Amino acid sequence: MSTLLALDASSTACSCALWRDDDLIHRFEIAPREHTRRLLPMIDELLAEADLDLAALDAIAYGHGPGSFTGLRIAAGIAQGLAYGAELPLMGVSTLEALALAAHRKWHARHVIAALDARMDEIYVGAYRCADGELTPCLEERVIAPERLRLPADSGDREWLGIGSGWQLLARMPVEIQAVLPQTLPDELPAAEDIARLAAAAWARGERGAPPHAVTPVYLRNEVAWRKA
């Protein structure tokens, strides 16, 4: 059993969730450019509803990316500050995995390609096989041009579900990709409730996170960030 706080600011959505002994409560709000102002009050509301304080937590999970550079830094910074203050470990969770879990949980998808719009004519993408709430990666997370997206090598004739803002660029993807995606969900955003579920599963496997100073957002485009700097 575990008690975990999860938060995410990787997209235009701002969200947090509290996992306690297989029970989940959460907040989700579309709040472009409001993450800094909204996230901490949302966390306070959630803890108050559960009648908990930070000291009662086992760990804090956060969406470590990929996603908005600014949003990822906000989530990592808030998670780090809370973890330092309460002497808690941090658990970074992939936002692409969170999207894939949402597709499996809500639409019972077994084969999922999660994609986020990375701007600069590229997408962040990862592919997963899903069963009984567990994800198995079958395409390493990467940033690529939509035209270069390929199916995992052993896809066979499986149908895939596409989820995330990257599927707004479906028309630019190869025809073989379009042929195996009977449904895409381009309006779905990563959410802390799925980050909490993934973190709880990792905790149950014995993974105990990392100390606060080890916070590392996953941009998947570090070389671009360095060039801009």
PDB file of C-alpha atoms in Angstrom, residues 38-144:
ATOM      1  CA  ARG A  38      -2.957  27.167 -10.049  1.00  0.00           C
ATOM      2  CA  LEU A  39      -0.918  24.078  -9.205  1.00  0.00           C
ATOM      3  CA  LEU A  40      -0.081  24.711  -5.537  1.00  0.00           C
ATOM      4  CA  PRO A  41      -3.671  25.719  -4.599  1.00  0.00           C
ATOM      5  CA  MET A  42      -4.939  22.576  -6.349  1.00  0.00           C
ATOM      6  CA  ILE A  43      -2.539  20.460  -4.306  1.00  0.00           C
ATOM      7  CA  ASP A  44      -3.652  22.190  -1.084  1.00  0.00           C
ATOM      8  CA  GLU A  45      -7.304  21.530  -1.962  1.00  0.00           C
ATOM      9  CA  LEU A  46      -6.601  17.887  -2.652  1.00  0.00           C
ATOM     10  CA  LEU A  47      -4.698  17.318   0.597  1.00  0.00           C
ATOM     11  CA  ALA A  48      -7.407  19.110   2.547  1.00  0.00           C
ATOM     12  CA  GLU A  49     -10.104  16.934   0.982  1.00  0.00           C
ATOM     13  CA  ALA A  50      -8.155  13.818   1.998  1.00  0.00           C
ATOM     14  CA  ASP A  51      -7.370  15.277   5.446  1.00  0.00           C
ATOM     15  CA  LEU A  52      -3.660  14.659   4.889  1.00  0.00           C
ATOM     16  CA  ASP A  53      -0.478  16.677   5.051  1.00  0.00           C
ATOM     17  CA  LEU A  54       2.752  16.149   3.143  1.00  0.00           C
ATOM     18  CA  ALA A  55       4.284  14.208   6.024  1.00  0.00           C
ATOM     19  CA  ALA A  56       1.713  11.436   5.448  1.00  0.00           C
ATOM     20  CA  LEU A  57       2.956  10.799   1.900  1.00  0.00           C
ATOM     21  CA  ASP A  58       5.364   8.076   0.841  1.00  0.00           C
ATOM     22  CA  ALA A  59       6.542   9.927  -2.278  1.00  0.00           C
ATOM     23  CA  ILE A  60       5.707  12.617  -4.822  1.00  0.00           C
ATOM     24  CA  ALA A  61       5.343  11.756  -8.511  1.00  0.00           C
ATOM     25  CA  TYR A  62       5.518  14.246 -11.353  1.00  0.00           C
ATOM     26  CA  GLY A  63       5.165  14.181 -15.127  1.00  0.00           C
ATOM     27  CA  HIS A  64       8.824  14.392 -16.126  1.00  0.00           C
ATOM     28  CA  GLY A  65       8.088  14.795 -19.825  1.00  0.00           C
ATOM     29  CA  PRO A  66       8.182  15.067 -22.681  1.00  0.00           C
ATOM     30  CA  GLY A  67       6.050  18.161 -23.079  1.00  0.00           C
ATOM     31  CA  SER A  68       6.186  21.925 -22.754  1.00  0.00           C
ATOM     32  CA  PHE A  69       9.672  22.948 -21.632  1.00  0.00           C
ATOM     33  CA  THR A  70       8.261  25.602 -19.303  1.00  0.00           C
ATOM     34  CA  GLY A  71       5.557  23.325 -17.912  1.00  0.00           C
ATOM     35  CA  LEU A  72       8.021  20.521 -17.221  1.00  0.00           C
ATOM     36  CA  ARG A  73      10.276  22.890 -15.293  1.00  0.00           C
ATOM     37  CA  ILE A  74       7.312  24.170 -13.270  1.00  0.00           C
ATOM     38  CA  ALA A  75       6.194  20.648 -12.313  1.00  0.00           C
ATOM     39  CA  ALA A  76       9.741  19.545 -11.493  1.00  0.00           C
ATOM     40  CA  GLY A  77      10.398  22.671  -9.431  1.00  0.00           C
ATOM     41  CA  ILE A  78       7.206  22.372  -7.396  1.00  0.00           C
ATOM     42  CA  ALA A  79       7.715  18.643  -6.870  1.00  0.00           C
ATOM     43  CA  GLN A  80      11.293  19.250  -5.804  1.00  0.00           C
ATOM     44  CA  GLY A  81      10.351  22.017  -3.352  1.00  0.00           C
ATOM     45  CA  LEU A  82       7.624  19.921  -1.733  1.00  0.00           C
ATOM     46  CA  ALA A  83       9.876  16.877  -1.550  1.00  0.00           C
ATOM     47  CA  TYR A  84      12.725  18.798   0.058  1.00  0.00           C
ATOM     48  CA  GLY A  85      10.397  20.300   2.667  1.00  0.00           C
ATOM     49  CA  ALA A  86       8.825  16.969   3.604  1.00  0.00           C
ATOM     50  CA  GLU A  87      11.957  14.813   3.067  1.00  0.00           C
ATOM     51  CA  LEU A  88      10.230  12.656   0.466  1.00  0.00           C
ATOM     52  CA  PRO A  89      11.538  10.811  -2.604  1.00  0.00           C
ATOM     53  CA  LEU A  90      10.485  11.837  -6.106  1.00  0.00           C
ATOM     54  CA  MET A  91       9.186   9.585  -8.867  1.00  0.00           C
ATOM     55  CA  GLY A  92       9.412  10.870 -12.441  1.00  0.00           C
ATOM     56  CA  VAL A  93       6.781   9.425 -14.796  1.00  0.00           C
ATOM     57  CA  SER A  94       6.607   9.636 -18.588  1.00  0.00           C
ATOM     58  CA  THR A  95       3.775  11.774 -19.923  1.00  0.00           C
ATOM     59  CA  LEU A  96       3.592   9.507 -22.992  1.00  0.00           C
ATOM     60  CA  GLU A  97       3.107   6.488 -20.725  1.00  0.00           C
ATOM     61  CA  ALA A  98       0.401   8.401 -18.851  1.00  0.00           C
ATOM     62  CA  LEU A  99      -1.431   8.971 -22.143  1.00  0.00           C
ATOM     63  CA  ALA A 100      -1.084   5.307 -23.093  1.00  0.00           C
ATOM     64  CA  LEU A 101      -2.477   4.211 -19.734  1.00  0.00           C
ATOM     65  CA  ALA A 102      -5.437   6.568 -20.195  1.00  0.00           C
ATOM     66  CA  ALA A 103      -6.152   4.991 -23.597  1.00  0.00           C
ATOM     67  CA  HIS A 104      -6.040   1.523 -22.062  1.00  0.00           C
ATOM     68  CA  ARG A 105      -8.092   2.476 -19.021  1.00  0.00           C
ATOM     69  CA  LYS A 106     -10.824   4.491 -20.767  1.00  0.00           C
ATOM     70  CA  TRP A 107     -11.054   2.860 -24.196  1.00  0.00           C
ATOM     71  CA  HIS A 108      -9.644  -0.623 -23.436  1.00  0.00           C
ATOM     72  CA  ALA A 109      -6.944  -0.170 -26.060  1.00  0.00           C
ATOM     73  CA  ARG A 110      -4.321  -2.905 -26.127  1.00  0.00           C
ATOM     74  CA  HIS A 111      -1.909  -1.297 -28.594  1.00  0.00           C
ATOM     75  CA  VAL A 112      -1.336   2.434 -28.206  1.00  0.00           C
ATOM     76  CA  ILE A 113       0.816   5.037 -29.912  1.00  0.00           C
ATOM     77  CA  ALA A 114       1.031   8.148 -27.746  1.00  0.00           C
ATOM     78  CA  ALA A 115       2.148  11.314 -29.533  1.00  0.00           C
ATOM     79  CA  LEU A 116       2.478  14.929 -28.438  1.00  0.00           C
ATOM     80  CA  ASP A 117       2.998  17.958 -30.636  1.00  0.00           C
ATOM     81  CA  ALA A 118       6.633  18.946 -30.109  1.00  0.00           C
ATOM     82  CA  ARG A 119       6.362  22.095 -32.289  1.00  0.00           C
ATOM     83  CA  MET A 120       9.118  22.786 -34.817  1.00  0.00           C
ATOM     84  CA  ASP A 121       7.351  20.320 -37.194  1.00  0.00           C
ATOM     85  CA  GLU A 122       8.057  17.350 -34.902  1.00  0.00           C
ATOM     86  CA  ILE A 123       6.246  15.047 -32.482  1.00  0.00           C
ATOM     87  CA  TYR A 124       7.182  13.272 -29.268  1.00  0.00           C
ATOM     88  CA  VAL A 125       6.116   9.649 -29.655  1.00  0.00           C
ATOM     89  CA  GLY A 126       6.160   6.262 -27.936  1.00  0.00           C
ATOM     90  CA  ALA A 127       4.281   2.986 -28.527  1.00  0.00           C
ATOM     91  CA  TYR A 128       3.044   0.524 -25.912  1.00  0.00           C
ATOM     92  CA  ARG A 129       1.311  -2.794 -25.492  1.00  0.00           C
ATOM     93  CA  CYS A 130      -1.213  -2.614 -22.675  1.00  0.00           C
ATOM     94  CA  ALA A 131      -2.711  -5.438 -20.599  1.00  0.00           C
ATOM     95  CA  ASP A 132      -4.324  -5.440 -17.168  1.00  0.00           C
ATOM     96  CA  GLY A 133      -3.142  -1.922 -16.403  1.00  0.00           C
ATOM     97  CA  GLU A 134       0.474  -2.705 -17.301  1.00  0.00           C
ATOM     98  CA  LEU A 135       2.406  -1.090 -20.160  1.00  0.00           C
ATOM     99  CA  THR A 136       5.162  -2.678 -22.211  1.00  0.00           C
ATOM    100  CA  PRO A 137       7.121  -0.202 -24.378  1.00  0.00           C
ATOM    101  CA  CYS A 138       7.600  -1.385 -27.944  1.00  0.00           C
ATOM    102  CA  LEU A 139       8.902   1.832 -29.506  1.00  0.00           C
ATOM    103  CA  GLU A 140      11.457   3.907 -27.626  1.00  0.00           C
ATOM    104  CA  GLU A 141      10.278   7.420 -26.815  1.00  0.00           C
ATOM    105  CA  ARG A 142      11.717   9.873 -29.315  1.00  0.00           C
ATOM    106  CA  VAL A 143      11.215  13.177 -31.084  1.00  0.00           C
ATOM    107  CA  ILE A 144      10.829  12.912 -34.873  1.00  0.00           C
TER     108      ILE A 144
END
